[in-house]
Coordinates of C-alpha atoms and ligand atoms in Angstrom, one line a residue:
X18 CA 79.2 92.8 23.5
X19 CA 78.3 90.9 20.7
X20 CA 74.6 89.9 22.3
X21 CA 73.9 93.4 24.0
X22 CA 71.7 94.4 20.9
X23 CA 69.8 91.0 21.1
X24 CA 65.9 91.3 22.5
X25 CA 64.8 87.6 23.1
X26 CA 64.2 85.2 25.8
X27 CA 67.0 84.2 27.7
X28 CA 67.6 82.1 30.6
X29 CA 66.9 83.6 34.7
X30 CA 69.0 82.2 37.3
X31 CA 66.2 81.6 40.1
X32 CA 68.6 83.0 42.6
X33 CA 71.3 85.0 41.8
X34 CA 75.1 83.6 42.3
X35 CA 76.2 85.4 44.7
X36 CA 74.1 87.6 46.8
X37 CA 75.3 90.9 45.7
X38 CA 75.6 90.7 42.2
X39 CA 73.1 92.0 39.9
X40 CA 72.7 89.6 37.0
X41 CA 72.5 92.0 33.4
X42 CA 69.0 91.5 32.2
X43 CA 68.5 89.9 28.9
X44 CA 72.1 90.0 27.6
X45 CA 72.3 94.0 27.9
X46 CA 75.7 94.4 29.9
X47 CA 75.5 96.8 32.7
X48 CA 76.7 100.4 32.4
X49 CA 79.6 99.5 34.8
X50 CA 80.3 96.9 32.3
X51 CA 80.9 99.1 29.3
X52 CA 83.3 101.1 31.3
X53 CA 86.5 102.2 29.6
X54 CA 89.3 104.0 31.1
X55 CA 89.6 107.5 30.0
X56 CA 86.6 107.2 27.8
X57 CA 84.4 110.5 27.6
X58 CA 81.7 112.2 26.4
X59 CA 82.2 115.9 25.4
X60 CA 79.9 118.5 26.5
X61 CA 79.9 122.1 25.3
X62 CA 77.3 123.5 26.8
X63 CA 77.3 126.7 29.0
X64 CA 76.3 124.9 32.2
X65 CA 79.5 122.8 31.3
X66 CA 81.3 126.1 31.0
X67 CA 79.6 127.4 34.4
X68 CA 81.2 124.3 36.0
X69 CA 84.5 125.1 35.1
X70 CA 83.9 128.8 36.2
X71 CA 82.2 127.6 39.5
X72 CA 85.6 125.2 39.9
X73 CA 87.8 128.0 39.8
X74 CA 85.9 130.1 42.1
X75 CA 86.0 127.4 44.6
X76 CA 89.1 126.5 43.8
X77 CA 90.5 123.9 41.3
X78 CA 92.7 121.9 43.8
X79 CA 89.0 121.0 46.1
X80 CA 87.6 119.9 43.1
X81 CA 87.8 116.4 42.5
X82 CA 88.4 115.4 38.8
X83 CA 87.8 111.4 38.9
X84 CA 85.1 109.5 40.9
X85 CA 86.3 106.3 41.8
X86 CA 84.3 103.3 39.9
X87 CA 82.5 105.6 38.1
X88 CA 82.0 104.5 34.4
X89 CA 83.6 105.8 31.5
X90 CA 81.8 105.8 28.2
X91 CA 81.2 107.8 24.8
X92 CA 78.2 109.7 24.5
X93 CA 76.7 107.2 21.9
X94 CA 77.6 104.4 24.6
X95 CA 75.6 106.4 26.9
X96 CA 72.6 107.0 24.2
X97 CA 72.2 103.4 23.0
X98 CA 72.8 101.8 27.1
X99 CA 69.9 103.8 27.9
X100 CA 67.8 103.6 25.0
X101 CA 68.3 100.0 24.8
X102 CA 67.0 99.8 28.2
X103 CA 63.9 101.4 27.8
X104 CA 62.7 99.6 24.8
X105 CA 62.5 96.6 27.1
X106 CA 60.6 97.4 29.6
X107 CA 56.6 98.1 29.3
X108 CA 55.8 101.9 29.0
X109 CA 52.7 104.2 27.8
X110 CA 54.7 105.4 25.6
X111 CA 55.1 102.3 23.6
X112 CA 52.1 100.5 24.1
X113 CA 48.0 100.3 25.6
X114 CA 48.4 100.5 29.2
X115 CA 44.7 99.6 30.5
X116 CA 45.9 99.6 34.3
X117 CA 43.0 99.9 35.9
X118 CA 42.5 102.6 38.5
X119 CA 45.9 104.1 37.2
X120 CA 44.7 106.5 34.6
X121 CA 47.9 105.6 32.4
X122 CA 46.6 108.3 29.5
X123 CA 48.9 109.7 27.2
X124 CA 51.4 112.5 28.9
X125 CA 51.5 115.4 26.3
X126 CA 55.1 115.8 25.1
X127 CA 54.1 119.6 25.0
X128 CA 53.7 119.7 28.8
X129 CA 57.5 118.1 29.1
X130 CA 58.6 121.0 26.9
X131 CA 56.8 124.4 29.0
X132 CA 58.0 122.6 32.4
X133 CA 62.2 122.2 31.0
X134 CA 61.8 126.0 30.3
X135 CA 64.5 127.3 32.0
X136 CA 62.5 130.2 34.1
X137 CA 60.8 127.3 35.6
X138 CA 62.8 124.7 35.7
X139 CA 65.8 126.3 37.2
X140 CA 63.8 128.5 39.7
X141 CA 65.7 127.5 42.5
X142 CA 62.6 126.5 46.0
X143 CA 64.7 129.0 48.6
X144 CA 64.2 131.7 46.1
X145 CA 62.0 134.9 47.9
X146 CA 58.9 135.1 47.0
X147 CA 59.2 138.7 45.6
X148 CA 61.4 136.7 43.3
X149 CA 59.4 134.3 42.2
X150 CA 56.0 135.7 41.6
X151 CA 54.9 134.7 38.2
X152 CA 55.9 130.8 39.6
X153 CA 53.5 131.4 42.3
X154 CA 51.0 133.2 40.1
X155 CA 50.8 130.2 38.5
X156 CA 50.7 128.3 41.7
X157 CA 47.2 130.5 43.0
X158 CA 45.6 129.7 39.1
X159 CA 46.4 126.3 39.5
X160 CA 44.7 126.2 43.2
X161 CA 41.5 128.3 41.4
X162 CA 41.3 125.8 39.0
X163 CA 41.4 123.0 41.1
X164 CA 38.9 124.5 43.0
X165 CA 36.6 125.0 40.2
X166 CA 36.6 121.8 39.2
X167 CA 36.0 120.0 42.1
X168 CA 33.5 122.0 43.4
X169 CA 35.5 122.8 46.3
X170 CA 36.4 126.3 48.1
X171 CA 40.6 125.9 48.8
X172 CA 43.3 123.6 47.5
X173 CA 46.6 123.1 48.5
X174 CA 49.2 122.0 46.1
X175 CA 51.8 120.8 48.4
X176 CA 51.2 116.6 48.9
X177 CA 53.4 114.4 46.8
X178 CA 50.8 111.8 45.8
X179 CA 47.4 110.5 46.6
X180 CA 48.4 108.7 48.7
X181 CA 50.0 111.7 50.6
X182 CA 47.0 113.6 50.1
X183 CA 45.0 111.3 52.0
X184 CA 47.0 111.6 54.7
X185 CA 47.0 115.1 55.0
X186 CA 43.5 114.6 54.6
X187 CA 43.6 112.5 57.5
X188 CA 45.3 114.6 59.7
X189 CA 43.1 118.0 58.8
X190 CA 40.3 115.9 59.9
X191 CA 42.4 115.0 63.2
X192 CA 43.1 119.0 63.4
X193 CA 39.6 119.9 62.9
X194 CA 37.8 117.7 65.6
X195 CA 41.0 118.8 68.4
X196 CA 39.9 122.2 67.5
X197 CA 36.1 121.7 68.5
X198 CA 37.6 119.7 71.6
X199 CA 36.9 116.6 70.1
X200 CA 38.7 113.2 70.2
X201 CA 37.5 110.6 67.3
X202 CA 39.7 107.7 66.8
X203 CA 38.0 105.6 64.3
X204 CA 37.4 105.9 60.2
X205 CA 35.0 104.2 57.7
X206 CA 36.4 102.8 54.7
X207 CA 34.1 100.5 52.3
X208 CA 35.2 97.0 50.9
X209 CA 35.9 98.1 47.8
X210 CA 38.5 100.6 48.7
X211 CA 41.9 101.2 47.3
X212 CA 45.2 99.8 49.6
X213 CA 46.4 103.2 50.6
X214 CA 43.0 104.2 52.4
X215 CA 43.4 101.9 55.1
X216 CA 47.3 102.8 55.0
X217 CA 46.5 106.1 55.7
X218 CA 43.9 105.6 58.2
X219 CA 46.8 103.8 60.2
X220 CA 49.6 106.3 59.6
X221 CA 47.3 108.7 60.8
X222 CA 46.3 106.7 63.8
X223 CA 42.7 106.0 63.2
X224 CA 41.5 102.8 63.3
X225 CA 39.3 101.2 60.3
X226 CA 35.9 100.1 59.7
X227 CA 34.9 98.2 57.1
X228 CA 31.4 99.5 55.5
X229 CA 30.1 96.0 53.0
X230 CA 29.1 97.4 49.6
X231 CA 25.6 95.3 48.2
X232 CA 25.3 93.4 46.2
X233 CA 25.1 95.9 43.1
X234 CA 28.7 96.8 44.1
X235 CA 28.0 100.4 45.6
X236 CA 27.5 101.6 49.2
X237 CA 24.2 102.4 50.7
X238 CA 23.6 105.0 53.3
X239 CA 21.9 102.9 55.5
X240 CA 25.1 100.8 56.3
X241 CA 26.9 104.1 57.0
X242 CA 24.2 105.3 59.1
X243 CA 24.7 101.5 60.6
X244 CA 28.1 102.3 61.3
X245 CA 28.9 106.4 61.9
X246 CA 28.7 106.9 65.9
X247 CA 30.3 109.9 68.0
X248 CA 33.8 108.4 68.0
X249 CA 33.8 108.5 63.6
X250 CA 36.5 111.6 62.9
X251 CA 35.3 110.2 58.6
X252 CA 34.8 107.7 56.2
X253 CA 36.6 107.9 52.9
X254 CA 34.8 107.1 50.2
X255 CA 36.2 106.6 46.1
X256 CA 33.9 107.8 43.7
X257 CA 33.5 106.1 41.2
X258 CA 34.2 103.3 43.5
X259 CA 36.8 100.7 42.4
X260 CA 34.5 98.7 40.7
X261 CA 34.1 101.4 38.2
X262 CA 30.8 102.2 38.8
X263 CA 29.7 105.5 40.8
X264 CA 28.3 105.5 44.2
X265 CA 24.4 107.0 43.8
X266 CA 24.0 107.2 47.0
X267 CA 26.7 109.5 48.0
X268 CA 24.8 112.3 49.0
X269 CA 23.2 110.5 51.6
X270 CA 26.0 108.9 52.6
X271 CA 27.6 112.4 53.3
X272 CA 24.7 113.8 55.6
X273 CA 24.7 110.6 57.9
X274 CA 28.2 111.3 58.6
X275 CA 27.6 115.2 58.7
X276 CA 24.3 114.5 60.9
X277 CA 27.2 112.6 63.6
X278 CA 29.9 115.3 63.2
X279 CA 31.8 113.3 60.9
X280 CA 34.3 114.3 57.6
X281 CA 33.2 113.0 54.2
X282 CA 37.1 112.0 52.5
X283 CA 36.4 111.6 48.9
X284 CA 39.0 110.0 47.2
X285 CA 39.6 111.2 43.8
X286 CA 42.2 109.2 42.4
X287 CA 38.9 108.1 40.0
X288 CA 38.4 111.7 38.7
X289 CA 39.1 111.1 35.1
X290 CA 35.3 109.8 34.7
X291 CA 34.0 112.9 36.8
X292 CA 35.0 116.0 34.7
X293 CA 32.5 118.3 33.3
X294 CA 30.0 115.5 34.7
X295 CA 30.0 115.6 38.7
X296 CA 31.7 118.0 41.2
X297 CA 33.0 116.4 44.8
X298 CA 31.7 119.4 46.1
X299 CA 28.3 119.0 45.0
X300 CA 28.7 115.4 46.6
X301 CA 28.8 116.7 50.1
X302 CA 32.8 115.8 50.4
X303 CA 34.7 118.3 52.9
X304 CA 38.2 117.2 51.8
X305 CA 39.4 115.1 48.2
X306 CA 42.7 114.6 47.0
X307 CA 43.4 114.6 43.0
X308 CA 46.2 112.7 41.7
X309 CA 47.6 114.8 38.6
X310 CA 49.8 112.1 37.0
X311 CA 46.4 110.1 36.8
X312 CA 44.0 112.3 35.6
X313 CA 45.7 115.3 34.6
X314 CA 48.2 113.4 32.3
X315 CA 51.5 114.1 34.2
X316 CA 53.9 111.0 34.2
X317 CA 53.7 108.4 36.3
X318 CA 57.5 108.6 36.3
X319 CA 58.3 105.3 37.8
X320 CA 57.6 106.3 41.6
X321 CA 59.5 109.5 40.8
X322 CA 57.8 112.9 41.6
X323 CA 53.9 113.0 41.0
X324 CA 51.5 115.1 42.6
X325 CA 48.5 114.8 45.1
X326 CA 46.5 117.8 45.4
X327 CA 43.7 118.2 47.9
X328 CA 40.8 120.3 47.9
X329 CA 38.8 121.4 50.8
X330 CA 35.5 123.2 51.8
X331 CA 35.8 126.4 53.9
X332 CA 35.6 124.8 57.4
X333 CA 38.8 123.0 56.8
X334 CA 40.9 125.9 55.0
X335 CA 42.7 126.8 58.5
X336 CA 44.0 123.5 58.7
X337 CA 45.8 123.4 54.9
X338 CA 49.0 122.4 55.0
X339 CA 52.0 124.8 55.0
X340 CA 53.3 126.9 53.0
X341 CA 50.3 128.8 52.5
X342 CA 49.9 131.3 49.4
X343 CA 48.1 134.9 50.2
X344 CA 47.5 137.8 47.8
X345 CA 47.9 141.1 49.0
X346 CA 49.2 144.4 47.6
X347 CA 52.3 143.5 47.4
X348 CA 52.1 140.9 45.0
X349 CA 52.0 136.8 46.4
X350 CA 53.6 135.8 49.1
X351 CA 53.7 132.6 52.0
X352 CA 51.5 133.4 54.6
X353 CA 53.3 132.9 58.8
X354 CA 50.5 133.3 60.3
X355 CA 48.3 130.0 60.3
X356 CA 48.4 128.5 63.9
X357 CA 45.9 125.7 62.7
X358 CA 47.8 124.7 60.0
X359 CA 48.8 120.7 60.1
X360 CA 52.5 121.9 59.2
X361 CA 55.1 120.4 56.3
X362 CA 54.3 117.5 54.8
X363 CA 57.4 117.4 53.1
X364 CA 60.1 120.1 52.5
X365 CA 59.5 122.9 49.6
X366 CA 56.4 124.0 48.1
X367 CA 55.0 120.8 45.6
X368 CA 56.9 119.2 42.7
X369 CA 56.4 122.5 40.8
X370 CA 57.1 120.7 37.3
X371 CA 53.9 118.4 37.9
X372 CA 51.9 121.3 38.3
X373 CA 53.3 123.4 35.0
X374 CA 52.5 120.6 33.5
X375 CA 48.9 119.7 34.9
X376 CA 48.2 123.0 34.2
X377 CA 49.2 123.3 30.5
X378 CA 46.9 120.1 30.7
X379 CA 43.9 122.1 32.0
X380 CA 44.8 125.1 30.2
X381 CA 45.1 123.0 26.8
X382 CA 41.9 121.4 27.2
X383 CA 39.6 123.9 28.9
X384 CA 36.3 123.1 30.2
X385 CA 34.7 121.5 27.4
X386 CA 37.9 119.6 26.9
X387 CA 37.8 118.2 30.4
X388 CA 34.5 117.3 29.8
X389 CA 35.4 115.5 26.7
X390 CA 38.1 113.6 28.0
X391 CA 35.5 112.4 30.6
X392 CA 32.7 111.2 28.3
X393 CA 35.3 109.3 26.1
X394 CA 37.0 107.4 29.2
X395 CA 33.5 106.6 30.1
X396 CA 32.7 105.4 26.5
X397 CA 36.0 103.5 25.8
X398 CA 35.2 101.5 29.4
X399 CA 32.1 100.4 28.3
X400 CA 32.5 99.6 24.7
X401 CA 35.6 96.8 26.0
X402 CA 32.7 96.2 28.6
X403 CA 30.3 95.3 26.2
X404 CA 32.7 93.6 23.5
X405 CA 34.0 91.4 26.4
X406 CA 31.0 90.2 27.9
X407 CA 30.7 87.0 26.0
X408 CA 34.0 85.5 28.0
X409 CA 34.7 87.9 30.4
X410 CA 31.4 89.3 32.2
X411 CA 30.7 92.2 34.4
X412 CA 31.4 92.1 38.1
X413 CA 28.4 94.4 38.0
X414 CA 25.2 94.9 36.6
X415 CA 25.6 98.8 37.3
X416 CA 27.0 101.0 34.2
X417 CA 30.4 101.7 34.1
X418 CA 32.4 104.5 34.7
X419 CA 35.6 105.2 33.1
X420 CA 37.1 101.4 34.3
X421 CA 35.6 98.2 34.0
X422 CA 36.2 95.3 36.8
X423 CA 36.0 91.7 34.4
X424 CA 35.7 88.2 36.1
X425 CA 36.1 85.2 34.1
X426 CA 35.2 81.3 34.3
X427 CA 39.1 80.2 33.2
X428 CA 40.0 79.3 36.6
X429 CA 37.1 76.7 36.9
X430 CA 37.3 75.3 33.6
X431 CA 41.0 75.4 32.3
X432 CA 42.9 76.2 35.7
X433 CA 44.1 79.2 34.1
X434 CA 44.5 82.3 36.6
X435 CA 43.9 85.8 36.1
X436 CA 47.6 86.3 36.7
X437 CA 47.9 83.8 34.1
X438 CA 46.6 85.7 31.4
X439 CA 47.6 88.8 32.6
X440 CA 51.2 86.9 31.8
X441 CA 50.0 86.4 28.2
X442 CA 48.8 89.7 27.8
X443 CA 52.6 91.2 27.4
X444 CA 53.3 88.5 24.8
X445 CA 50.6 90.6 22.8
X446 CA 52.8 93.4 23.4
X447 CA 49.4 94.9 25.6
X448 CA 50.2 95.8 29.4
X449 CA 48.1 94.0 31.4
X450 CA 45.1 95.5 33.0
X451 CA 45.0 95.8 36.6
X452 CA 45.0 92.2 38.8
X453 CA 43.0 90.6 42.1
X454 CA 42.1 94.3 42.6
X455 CA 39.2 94.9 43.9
X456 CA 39.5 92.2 46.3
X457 CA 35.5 91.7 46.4
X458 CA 35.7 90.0 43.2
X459 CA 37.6 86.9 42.8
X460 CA 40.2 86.9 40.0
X461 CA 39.2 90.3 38.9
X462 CA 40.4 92.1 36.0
X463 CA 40.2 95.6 36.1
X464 CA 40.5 97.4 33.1
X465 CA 40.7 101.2 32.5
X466 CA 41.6 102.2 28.6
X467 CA 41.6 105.9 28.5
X468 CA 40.3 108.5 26.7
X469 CA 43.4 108.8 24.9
X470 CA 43.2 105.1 22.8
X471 CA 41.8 105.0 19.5
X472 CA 39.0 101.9 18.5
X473 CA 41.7 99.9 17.0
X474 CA 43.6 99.7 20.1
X475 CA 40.6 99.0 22.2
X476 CA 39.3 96.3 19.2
X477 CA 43.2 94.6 19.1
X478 CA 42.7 94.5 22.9
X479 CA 39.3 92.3 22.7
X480 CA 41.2 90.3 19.9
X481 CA 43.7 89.6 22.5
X482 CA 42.2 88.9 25.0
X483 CA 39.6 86.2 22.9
X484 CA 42.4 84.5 21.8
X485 CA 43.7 83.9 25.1
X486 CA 40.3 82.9 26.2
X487 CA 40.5 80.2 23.7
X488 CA 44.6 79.5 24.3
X489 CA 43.5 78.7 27.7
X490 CA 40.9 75.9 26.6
X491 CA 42.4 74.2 24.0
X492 CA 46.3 74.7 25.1
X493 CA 46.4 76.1 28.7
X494 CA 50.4 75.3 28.5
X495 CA 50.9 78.1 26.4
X496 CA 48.8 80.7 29.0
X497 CA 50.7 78.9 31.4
X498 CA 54.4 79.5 30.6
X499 CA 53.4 82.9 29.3
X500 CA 55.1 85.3 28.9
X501 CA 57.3 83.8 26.3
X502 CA 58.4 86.6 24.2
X503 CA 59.8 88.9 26.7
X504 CA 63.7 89.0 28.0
X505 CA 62.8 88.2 31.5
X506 CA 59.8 85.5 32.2
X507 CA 58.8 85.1 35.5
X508 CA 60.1 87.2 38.4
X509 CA 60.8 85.9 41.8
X510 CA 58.5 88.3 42.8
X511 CA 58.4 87.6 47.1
X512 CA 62.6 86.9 46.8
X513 CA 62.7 90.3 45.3
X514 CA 60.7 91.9 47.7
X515 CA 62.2 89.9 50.7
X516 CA 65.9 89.9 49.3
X517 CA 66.3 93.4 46.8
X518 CA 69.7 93.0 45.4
X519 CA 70.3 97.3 45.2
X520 CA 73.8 97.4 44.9
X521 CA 76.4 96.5 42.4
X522 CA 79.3 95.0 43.1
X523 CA 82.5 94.5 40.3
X524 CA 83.7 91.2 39.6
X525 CA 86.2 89.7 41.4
Ligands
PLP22 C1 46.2 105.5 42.8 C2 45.2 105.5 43.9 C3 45.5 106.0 45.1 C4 46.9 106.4 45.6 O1 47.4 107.4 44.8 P1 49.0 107.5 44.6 O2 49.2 108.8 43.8 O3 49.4 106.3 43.8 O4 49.7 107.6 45.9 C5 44.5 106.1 46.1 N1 43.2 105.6 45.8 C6 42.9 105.2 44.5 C7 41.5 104.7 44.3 C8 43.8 105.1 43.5 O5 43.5 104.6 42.4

């Protein structure tokens, strides 16, 4: 016990001593560990009281009153564990988070608050829609603001993440060409694109093409008109692209795939740079996904519940996914009549607290607010652009959007990676931006500070990163061995991919 307060660098085994053990990280025992027998918490609230109600109702001798190995702790125990264990990991919350293509803004507190209240939060999915319909009021404002924003005519709230989104996206554009009696099997996707596009191409069962940006690091229409032929169901295009920089000719690039019957898929995982600026709608897209807990400042939550909306124009509405919202007299309710439809994507109707609180977002900011939140991105991108330059150039000469894609000489002169300094980035208590990503540019770092980051974050950032620059000269050890204030160093990061340890196991 005496060491579980202690924050400093300890020693890693490389691999752990026996195979189903989970070491405790930086001398913080595991909750298990704290265990003591007959140890409790007290709770007093009324949903404690409905428990004891709902046991007697049921009847006290099925209820179980112990769970084997579960542990036993005082409410303070419980506090401090948990506390303790999020003050050692990385979070927003704590500190600048320039994870490029993330959008890792600040998540309004406020917007925690309206989604706990209880009408919302404990609005059970089965409820009947005659039941529910200020929850789906909200659900049909949210869709109209979508829709406005994007420039688009119908949204769908139902896909858990962009990544999901895309592959609903995918599979619309599959239900849309069966309709016209139409077989396509193959998809554009430029070299610049995010991981999931292709991912989704091939859940989907389309098979990629690669369109080459140019040189300037955006797509010309003449390599898709190079490329689109009868058997091209889309291409999916991120705009801005992942270099940060936004795609002029994208308009052309949507009639040579409308010219050939193909789907423009705009990704907009990149939308924080587009509000009040640029609609995809006005781009010529037929289908883009959003990802609230980027730009619409819902949480990330550590691959917990986010939200991937997608928008479409009017010739792919029949296909939205199901369930389906319709107004008529009676109030809202699910349309069962939409033999078109793609179907479920996943059970229920969306993770209903990510869209309370994406709309409180939109509904807190308004339209000029958007806009705002835009034009700042945009400016904080360009002013660590600018103030980096001298040691860390542009991988384009284009303006940037709201990210910035950095290369650097270190490599070449010091043998000091990008992963390297990305390493000796956390010992300046900074998250490091986003590595190797996009894979056009060697070593890239890809930076995307936020709207929400004052000019002394973004100035202690180029501090940072300058001093590393001239770490890595005159002592590269240092960059090397980095990080060195952090409880954990260096993960074994293919053993823990290869060999997750997931389950814990008491001592012997
Ligand atoms: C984040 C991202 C995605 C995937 O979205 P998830 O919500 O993480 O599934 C797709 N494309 C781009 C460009 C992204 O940045």
């Amino acid at each position: 016990m005496a060491s579980a307060g202690r924050i400093g660098p300890v020693a890693v085994p490389e691999t752990p001593s026996t195979p189903n053990r989970i070491e405790p990280v930086a001398g913080v025992p595991l909750i298990f560990e704290l265990s003591s027998e007959g140890r409790r918490a007290t709770d007093l609230s009324p949903r404690a009281a409905g428990e004891r109600r709902g046991a007697e109702i049921i009847g006290v001798e099925l209820c179980r009153d112990d769970l084997p190995g579960f542990p036993e702790l005082s409410e303070p125990q419980v506090l401090r564990h948990f506390l303790r264990l999020s003050q050692l990991n990385f979070a927003q919350a704590l500190q600048f988070y320039p994870l490029g293509s993330c959008t890792m803004k600040y998540n309004p507190v406020v917007n925690d608050e309206l989604a706990a209240l209880a009408g919302l939060a404990g609005l059970h999915p089965a409820t009947p829609a005659h039941l529910a319909q200020g929850a789906l009021e909200m659900i049909a404002r949210m869709e109209a603001a979508l829709a406005e924003i994007t420039g688009m005519d119908a949204v769908s709230l139902h896909p858990a993440a962009g990544a999901q989104g895309e592959l609903t996206g995918l599979l619309m554009v599959r239900a849309y060409h069966r309709k016209r009696g139409e077989v396509r099997h193959k998809v554009i996707i430029p070299d610049t694109s995010h991981g999931t596009n292709p991912a989704s191409c091939t859940l989907a069962g389309f098979e990629v093409i690669v369109a080459k940006s140019n040189r300037r690091g955006y797509l010309e229409a003449a390599e898709v008109r190079r490329l689109v032929s009868d058997d091209v169901a889309a291409m999916m295009v991120t705009n801005p692209n992942t270099l940060g920089i936004f795609e002029p000719e994208i308009q052309d690039i949507a009639a040579a795939l409308h010219d050939r019957g193909a789907m423009l898929y705009l990704d907009g995982a990149n939308m924080n740079a587009l509000f009040g600026v640029a609609k995809p709608g006005h781009m010529g897209a037929d289908i883009v996904q959003l990802n609230l807990h980027k730009s619409f400042s819902t949480p990330h939550g550590g691959g917990g519940p986010g939200a991937g909306p997608v928008a479409v124009k009017k010739h792919l509405e029949p296909f939205l996914p199901l369930p389906r919202l319709k107004h008529s007299g009676a109030g809202y309710e699910f349309d069962a009549e939409r033999p078109d439809s793609i179907g479920r994507m996943r059970s229920f109707h969306n993770n209903f607290g990510m869209i309370v609180r994406a709309y409180a977002y939109i509904l807190a900011l308004g339209g000029d607010g958007l806009g705002m939140a835009s034009r700042l991105a945009i400016l904080g991108a360009n002013y660590l652009r600018k103030r980096l330059q001298p040691h860390f150039p542009s991988a384009t000469g284009e303006p940037s959007m709201h990210e910035c894609v950095l290369s650097h000489d270190l490599e070449k002169r010091a043998g000091v990676s990008t992963l390297e300094i990305a390493k000796r980035l956390l010992d300046f208590g900074i998250h490091p931006p986003t590595i190797y990503f996009p894979l056009v540019v060697p070593g890239a770092l890809m930076i995307e500070p936020t709207e929400t980051e004052s000019k002394e974050i973004l100035d202690s950032f180029v501090d940072a990163m300058e001093r590393i620059y001239d770490e890595a000269l005159n002592d590269p050890e240092r960059v090397k061995s980095a990080p060195q204030t952090l409880p954990v160093s260096r993960v074994d990061e293919a053993g823990a991919a290869r060999r997750p340890i997931l389950r814990w196991e008491k001592k012997a």
